[in-house]
Coordinates of C-alpha atoms in Angstrom, one line a residue:
M9 CA 0.0 0.0 0.0
T10 CA 1.1 3.5 -0.6
A11 CA 0.4 6.7 1.4
A12 CA -2.2 9.1 -0.1
H13 CA -0.8 12.4 -1.2
T14 CA -2.3 15.9 -0.8
P15 CA -2.1 18.3 -3.7
D16 CA 1.0 19.9 -2.3
D17 CA 2.5 16.4 -1.9
R18 CA 2.4 16.4 1.9
T19 CA 1.9 12.8 3.1
L20 CA -1.6 12.1 4.6
T21 CA -1.9 9.3 7.1
T22 CA -5.1 7.4 6.2
W23 CA -7.3 5.4 8.6
W24 CA -6.1 2.2 6.9
M25 CA -2.5 3.0 7.6
C26 CA -3.4 3.4 11.3
E27 CA -5.7 0.4 11.3
P28 CA -4.1 -2.2 9.1
R29 CA -5.8 -5.2 10.8
R30 CA -9.2 -3.6 10.3
L31 CA -8.4 -3.1 6.6
H32 CA -7.2 -6.7 6.3
R33 CA -10.5 -7.9 8.0
D34 CA -12.6 -5.8 5.6
H35 CA -10.7 -7.2 2.6
E36 CA -11.2 -10.7 3.8
E37 CA -14.9 -10.4 4.5
I38 CA -15.7 -8.4 1.4
T39 CA -13.8 -10.5 -1.1
A40 CA -15.2 -13.7 0.4
Q41 CA -18.9 -12.6 0.2
F42 CA -18.9 -9.9 -2.5
P43 CA -16.2 -10.9 -5.1
D44 CA -17.5 -8.3 -7.6
L45 CA -16.5 -5.4 -5.5
S46 CA -13.1 -3.7 -6.1
W47 CA -11.0 -1.8 -3.6
N48 CA -9.8 1.8 -4.5
E49 CA -7.4 3.3 -2.0
T50 CA -7.7 6.9 -3.2
G51 CA -8.3 9.2 -0.2
A52 CA -9.9 7.3 2.6
G53 CA -10.7 4.4 0.3
S54 CA -13.8 2.9 -1.2
W55 CA -15.3 -0.3 -2.7
E56 CA -17.2 -0.3 -5.9
G57 CA -19.1 -2.9 -7.8
R58 CA -22.2 -5.0 -7.9
L59 CA -23.7 -7.0 -5.1
P60 CA -25.2 -10.4 -5.6
H61 CA -29.0 -10.1 -6.1
W62 CA -29.8 -12.6 -3.3
P63 CA -26.9 -13.1 -0.9
F64 CA -29.1 -14.3 2.0
E65 CA -29.1 -17.7 3.6
R66 CA -32.7 -18.6 2.9
P67 CA -33.7 -19.8 -0.6
E68 CA -34.2 -17.2 -3.3
P69 CA -37.9 -16.6 -4.1
E70 CA -39.0 -18.0 -7.4
H71 CA -39.7 -14.8 -9.3
L72 CA -37.1 -12.5 -7.7
T73 CA -35.5 -11.7 -11.0
T74 CA -38.7 -10.6 -12.6
W75 CA -38.8 -7.9 -9.9
I76 CA -35.2 -6.7 -9.8
G77 CA -33.6 -8.2 -12.9
D78 CA -30.7 -10.6 -13.0
E79 CA -28.2 -8.3 -11.3
G80 CA -28.0 -6.9 -7.8
L81 CA -27.3 -3.4 -6.6
L82 CA -24.4 -1.5 -8.2
L83 CA -23.0 0.7 -5.5
R84 CA -20.0 2.6 -4.1
M85 CA -19.0 2.2 -0.4
E86 CA -17.0 5.2 0.8
Y87 CA -14.9 5.2 3.9
S88 CA -14.1 8.4 5.8
Q89 CA -10.9 9.0 7.7
A90 CA -13.0 8.6 10.9
Y91 CA -13.6 4.9 10.0
P92 CA -14.0 2.5 11.8
M93 CA -15.6 4.7 14.4
V94 CA -17.9 6.1 11.8
A95 CA -19.7 3.8 9.4
P96 CA -18.9 4.0 5.7
R97 CA -21.4 5.6 3.3
L98 CA -23.1 3.3 0.8
I99 CA -24.2 5.1 -2.3
P100 CA -26.5 3.3 -4.8
V101 CA -25.5 3.8 -8.4
D102 CA -27.9 1.5 -10.2
P103 CA -30.7 1.8 -9.4
L104 CA -30.2 5.4 -8.5
P105 CA -33.0 6.7 -6.3
E106 CA -34.9 9.7 -7.5
P107 CA -34.2 13.0 -5.7
Y108 CA -37.7 13.1 -4.1
E109 CA -37.0 9.8 -2.4
W110 CA -33.9 11.2 -0.7
T111 CA -36.0 13.2 1.8
Q112 CA -38.6 10.6 2.7
T113 CA -37.8 8.1 5.5
R114 CA -39.8 5.3 4.0
W115 CA -37.3 4.9 1.2
H116 CA -34.3 4.6 3.5
V117 CA -32.2 7.1 1.5
N118 CA -30.4 10.0 3.2
G119 CA -30.5 13.5 1.9
D120 CA -27.1 13.0 0.3
A121 CA -28.4 10.0 -1.7
S122 CA -26.5 7.5 0.5
L123 CA -28.5 4.5 2.0
C124 CA -29.9 4.7 5.5
L125 CA -29.1 1.3 6.8
L126 CA -28.9 2.0 10.5
R127 CA -31.9 3.2 12.5
E128 CA -29.5 5.4 14.5
D129 CA -25.8 6.2 14.4
A130 CA -25.2 4.5 17.8
L131 CA -26.0 1.1 16.3
W132 CA -22.5 1.3 14.6
T133 CA -20.0 0.6 17.4
G134 CA -16.8 0.5 15.3
R135 CA -16.4 -3.2 15.7
D136 CA -19.3 -4.1 13.3
S137 CA -18.8 -5.8 10.0
V138 CA -19.0 -3.8 6.8
A139 CA -20.2 -7.1 5.2
D140 CA -23.4 -6.8 7.3
L141 CA -24.0 -3.3 5.8
L142 CA -23.5 -4.7 2.3
L143 CA -26.0 -7.4 3.0
K144 CA -28.5 -4.8 4.2
A145 CA -27.8 -2.9 1.0
A146 CA -28.6 -6.0 -1.1
G147 CA -31.8 -6.2 0.8
W148 CA -32.5 -2.5 0.2
R149 CA -32.4 -3.3 -3.5
V150 CA -35.2 -5.8 -3.2
E151 CA -37.3 -3.6 -1.0
Y152 CA -36.7 -0.7 -3.4
A153 CA -38.3 -2.8 -6.2
L154 CA -41.3 -3.5 -4.0
M155 CA -41.7 0.2 -3.2
K156 CA -41.4 1.2 -6.9
H157 CA -44.1 -1.4 -7.8
R158 CA -46.2 0.1 -5.0
V159 CA -46.5 -3.3 -3.3
I160 CA -45.3 -1.9 0.0
E161 CA -45.6 1.7 1.3
Q162 CA -42.7 1.6 3.7
M163 CA -39.4 -0.2 3.9
T164 CA -38.9 -2.4 7.0
D165 CA -37.0 -1.0 10.0
N166 CA -34.4 -3.8 10.1
G167 CA -34.3 -4.8 6.4
I168 CA -35.0 -8.2 4.9
V169 CA -31.6 -10.0 5.5
D170 CA -33.2 -12.2 8.1
D171 CA -36.8 -11.3 7.6
D172 CA -38.9 -13.2 5.1
R173 CA -42.1 -11.2 5.4
F174 CA -41.9 -9.9 1.8
D175 CA -40.7 -13.2 0.2
H176 CA -44.3 -14.1 -0.7
F177 CA -44.5 -11.1 -3.0
L178 CA -41.4 -12.3 -4.8
S179 CA -42.7 -15.8 -5.3
R180 CA -45.0 -14.5 -8.0
P181 CA -44.4 -12.0 -10.9
P182 CA -45.3 -8.4 -10.4
S183 CA -48.9 -7.6 -11.3
P184 CA -49.4 -5.7 -14.6
H185 CA -51.3 -3.2 -12.4
D186 CA -48.3 -2.5 -10.3
S187 CA -47.1 1.0 -11.0
T188 CA -43.6 2.3 -11.0
E189 CA -44.9 5.9 -11.2
H190 CA -45.5 7.8 -8.0
S191 CA -47.9 10.8 -7.9
H192 CA -46.9 14.4 -8.0
H193 CA -47.9 14.7 -4.4
E194 CA -45.6 11.8 -3.4
R195 CA -42.7 13.2 -5.4
N196 CA -43.1 16.5 -3.6
G197 CA -44.0 15.0 -0.3
Q198 CA -41.8 16.2 2.5
E199 CA -41.8 13.8 5.3
N200 CA -39.4 14.1 8.1
S201 CA -35.9 14.2 6.7
A202 CA -34.4 11.0 5.9
C203 CA -33.2 8.4 8.4

Protein backbone atom coordinates (compact mmCIF):
# COMPACT_ATOMS: atom_id res chain seq x y z
CA MET A 1 0.00 0.00 0.00
CA THR A 2 1.09 3.54 -0.59
CA ALA A 3 0.40 6.67 1.36
CA ALA A 4 -2.16 9.05 -0.08
CA HIS A 5 -0.79 12.44 -1.16
CA THR A 6 -2.31 15.85 -0.77
CA PRO A 7 -2.14 18.33 -3.67
CA ASP A 8 1.02 19.91 -2.28
CA ASP A 9 2.48 16.42 -1.87
CA ARG A 10 2.38 16.35 1.92
CA THR A 11 1.87 12.78 3.09
CA LEU A 12 -1.56 12.11 4.61
CA THR A 13 -1.93 9.31 7.12
CA THR A 14 -5.08 7.41 6.24
CA TRP A 15 -7.26 5.39 8.59
CA TRP A 16 -6.12 2.20 6.91
CA MET A 17 -2.48 3.00 7.60
CA CYS A 18 -3.39 3.38 11.29
CA GLU A 19 -5.73 0.36 11.34
CA PRO A 20 -4.08 -2.24 9.07
CA ARG A 21 -5.77 -5.17 10.85
CA ARG A 22 -9.18 -3.61 10.26
CA LEU A 23 -8.39 -3.07 6.60
CA HIS A 24 -7.24 -6.70 6.35
CA ARG A 25 -10.46 -7.89 8.02
CA ASP A 26 -12.61 -5.83 5.65
CA HIS A 27 -10.72 -7.15 2.63
CA GLU A 28 -11.16 -10.74 3.77
CA GLU A 29 -14.87 -10.39 4.50
CA ILE A 30 -15.72 -8.41 1.37
CA THR A 31 -13.76 -10.50 -1.12
CA ALA A 32 -15.22 -13.70 0.36
CA GLN A 33 -18.86 -12.58 0.24
CA PHE A 34 -18.88 -9.91 -2.48
CA PRO A 35 -16.24 -10.86 -5.05
CA ASP A 36 -17.49 -8.35 -7.63
CA LEU A 37 -16.46 -5.36 -5.49
CA SER A 38 -13.12 -3.70 -6.14
CA TRP A 39 -10.99 -1.77 -3.65
CA ASN A 40 -9.83 1.76 -4.46
CA GLU A 41 -7.38 3.26 -1.98
CA THR A 42 -7.74 6.85 -3.18
CA GLY A 43 -8.35 9.17 -0.23
CA ALA A 44 -9.93 7.26 2.62
CA GLY A 45 -10.67 4.37 0.28
CA SER A 46 -13.79 2.88 -1.24
CA TRP A 47 -15.25 -0.30 -2.69
CA GLU A 48 -17.19 -0.26 -5.94
CA GLY A 49 -19.09 -2.92 -7.82
CA ARG A 50 -22.25 -4.96 -7.93
CA LEU A 51 -23.72 -6.95 -5.06
CA PRO A 52 -25.24 -10.41 -5.58
CA HIS A 53 -28.98 -10.12 -6.13
CA TRP A 54 -29.78 -12.59 -3.31
CA PRO A 55 -26.86 -13.14 -0.89
CA PHE A 56 -29.08 -14.31 1.96
CA GLU A 57 -29.10 -17.73 3.64
CA ARG A 58 -32.73 -18.59 2.88
CA PRO A 59 -33.75 -19.81 -0.60
CA GLU A 60 -34.20 -17.22 -3.34
CA PRO A 61 -37.89 -16.60 -4.11
CA GLU A 62 -38.96 -18.04 -7.43
CA HIS A 63 -39.70 -14.77 -9.26
CA LEU A 64 -37.11 -12.48 -7.69
CA THR A 65 -35.46 -11.65 -11.01
CA THR A 66 -38.74 -10.57 -12.58
CA TRP A 67 -38.85 -7.88 -9.87
CA ILE A 68 -35.23 -6.72 -9.83
CA GLY A 69 -33.57 -8.19 -12.94
CA ASP A 70 -30.65 -10.59 -13.01
CA GLU A 71 -28.19 -8.31 -11.28
CA GLY A 72 -28.00 -6.90 -7.80
CA LEU A 73 -27.34 -3.38 -6.64
CA LEU A 74 -24.43 -1.48 -8.19
CA LEU A 75 -22.96 0.71 -5.45
CA ARG A 76 -19.97 2.55 -4.07
CA MET A 77 -19.03 2.19 -0.39
CA GLU A 78 -17.00 5.17 0.77
CA TYR A 79 -14.93 5.22 3.94
CA SER A 80 -14.15 8.42 5.79
CA GLN A 81 -10.95 9.03 7.68
CA ALA A 82 -13.03 8.56 10.86
CA TYR A 83 -13.56 4.87 10.02
CA PRO A 84 -13.96 2.46 11.79
CA MET A 85 -15.58 4.69 14.45
CA VAL A 86 -17.92 6.14 11.80
CA ALA A 87 -19.71 3.77 9.44
CA PRO A 88 -18.92 4.03 5.73
CA ARG A 89 -21.41 5.62 3.30
CA LEU A 90 -23.10 3.29 0.84
CA ILE A 91 -24.21 5.08 -2.30
CA PRO A 92 -26.51 3.32 -4.79
CA VAL A 93 -25.47 3.80 -8.42
CA ASP A 94 -27.91 1.46 -10.21
CA PRO A 95 -30.72 1.79 -9.43
CA LEU A 96 -30.21 5.43 -8.53
CA PRO A 97 -33.02 6.68 -6.25
CA GLU A 98 -34.90 9.69 -7.49
CA PRO A 99 -34.20 12.99 -5.68
CA TYR A 100 -37.70 13.13 -4.14
CA GLU A 101 -36.97 9.79 -2.45
CA TRP A 102 -33.93 11.21 -0.66
CA THR A 103 -36.03 13.19 1.77
CA GLN A 104 -38.62 10.57 2.73
CA THR A 105 -37.75 8.13 5.50
CA ARG A 106 -39.81 5.33 4.00
CA TRP A 107 -37.27 4.94 1.15
CA HIS A 108 -34.30 4.60 3.54
CA VAL A 109 -32.22 7.05 1.54
CA ASN A 110 -30.44 9.97 3.19
CA GLY A 111 -30.51 13.53 1.85
CA ASP A 112 -27.07 13.02 0.29
CA ALA A 113 -28.36 9.97 -1.67
CA SER A 114 -26.52 7.46 0.52
CA LEU A 115 -28.46 4.53 1.95
CA CYS A 116 -29.85 4.73 5.47
CA LEU A 117 -29.06 1.26 6.79
CA LEU A 118 -28.87 1.95 10.53
CA ARG A 119 -31.86 3.23 12.48
CA GLU A 120 -29.49 5.39 14.54
CA ASP A 121 -25.80 6.16 14.41
CA ALA A 122 -25.22 4.53 17.81
CA LEU A 123 -25.96 1.11 16.31
CA TRP A 124 -22.54 1.28 14.63
CA THR A 125 -19.96 0.56 17.36
CA GLY A 126 -16.80 0.54 15.27
CA ARG A 127 -16.45 -3.23 15.74
CA ASP A 128 -19.26 -4.12 13.35
CA SER A 129 -18.76 -5.79 10.01
CA VAL A 130 -19.05 -3.83 6.78
CA ALA A 131 -20.20 -7.10 5.20
CA ASP A 132 -23.37 -6.79 7.29
CA LEU A 133 -23.95 -3.32 5.82
CA LEU A 134 -23.47 -4.71 2.33
CA LEU A 135 -26.02 -7.45 3.05
CA LYS A 136 -28.47 -4.76 4.19
CA ALA A 137 -27.78 -2.85 0.97
CA ALA A 138 -28.57 -5.98 -1.08
CA GLY A 139 -31.85 -6.22 0.84
CA TRP A 140 -32.53 -2.53 0.21
CA ARG A 141 -32.39 -3.27 -3.53
CA VAL A 142 -35.20 -5.82 -3.17
CA GLU A 143 -37.35 -3.56 -0.98
CA TYR A 144 -36.74 -0.69 -3.40
CA ALA A 145 -38.27 -2.77 -6.20
CA LEU A 146 -41.30 -3.52 -4.02
CA MET A 147 -41.65 0.19 -3.24
CA LYS A 148 -41.37 1.17 -6.92
CA HIS A 149 -44.06 -1.36 -7.79
CA ARG A 150 -46.19 0.07 -4.98
CA VAL A 151 -46.55 -3.32 -3.32
CA ILE A 152 -45.33 -1.89 -0.01
CA GLU A 153 -45.63 1.66 1.29
CA GLN A 154 -42.70 1.61 3.71
CA MET A 155 -39.41 -0.24 3.89
CA THR A 156 -38.88 -2.41 6.98
CA ASP A 157 -37.04 -0.99 10.00
CA ASN A 158 -34.43 -3.76 10.08
CA GLY A 159 -34.27 -4.81 6.43
CA ILE A 160 -34.95 -8.22 4.94
CA VAL A 161 -31.63 -9.98 5.49
CA ASP A 162 -33.18 -12.24 8.15
CA ASP A 163 -36.82 -11.29 7.62
CA ASP A 164 -38.87 -13.23 5.09
CA ARG A 165 -42.07 -11.20 5.44
CA PHE A 166 -41.90 -9.94 1.84
CA ASP A 167 -40.75 -13.19 0.23
CA HIS A 168 -44.31 -14.14 -0.70
CA PHE A 169 -44.51 -11.09 -2.99
CA LEU A 170 -41.37 -12.27 -4.77
CA SER A 171 -42.68 -15.79 -5.26
CA ARG A 172 -44.97 -14.47 -8.03
CA PRO A 173 -44.36 -12.02 -10.89
CA PRO A 174 -45.30 -8.37 -10.43
CA SER A 175 -48.89 -7.64 -11.34
CA PRO A 176 -49.41 -5.71 -14.59
CA HIS A 177 -51.34 -3.23 -12.44
CA ASP A 178 -48.31 -2.49 -10.29
CA SER A 179 -47.11 1.00 -11.04
CA THR A 180 -43.61 2.34 -11.04
CA GLU A 181 -44.88 5.90 -11.17
CA HIS A 182 -45.55 7.85 -8.03
CA SER A 183 -47.88 10.78 -7.86
CA HIS A 184 -46.85 14.40 -8.02
CA HIS A 185 -47.91 14.68 -4.37
CA GLU A 186 -45.62 11.81 -3.39
CA ARG A 187 -42.72 13.23 -5.40
CA ASN A 188 -43.15 16.53 -3.65
CA GLY A 189 -44.02 15.01 -0.28
CA GLN A 190 -41.78 16.22 2.49
CA GLU A 191 -41.82 13.79 5.34
CA ASN A 192 -39.35 14.06 8.14
CA SER A 193 -35.93 14.25 6.67
CA ALA A 194 -34.35 10.97 5.94
CA CYS A 195 -33.16 8.42 8.45
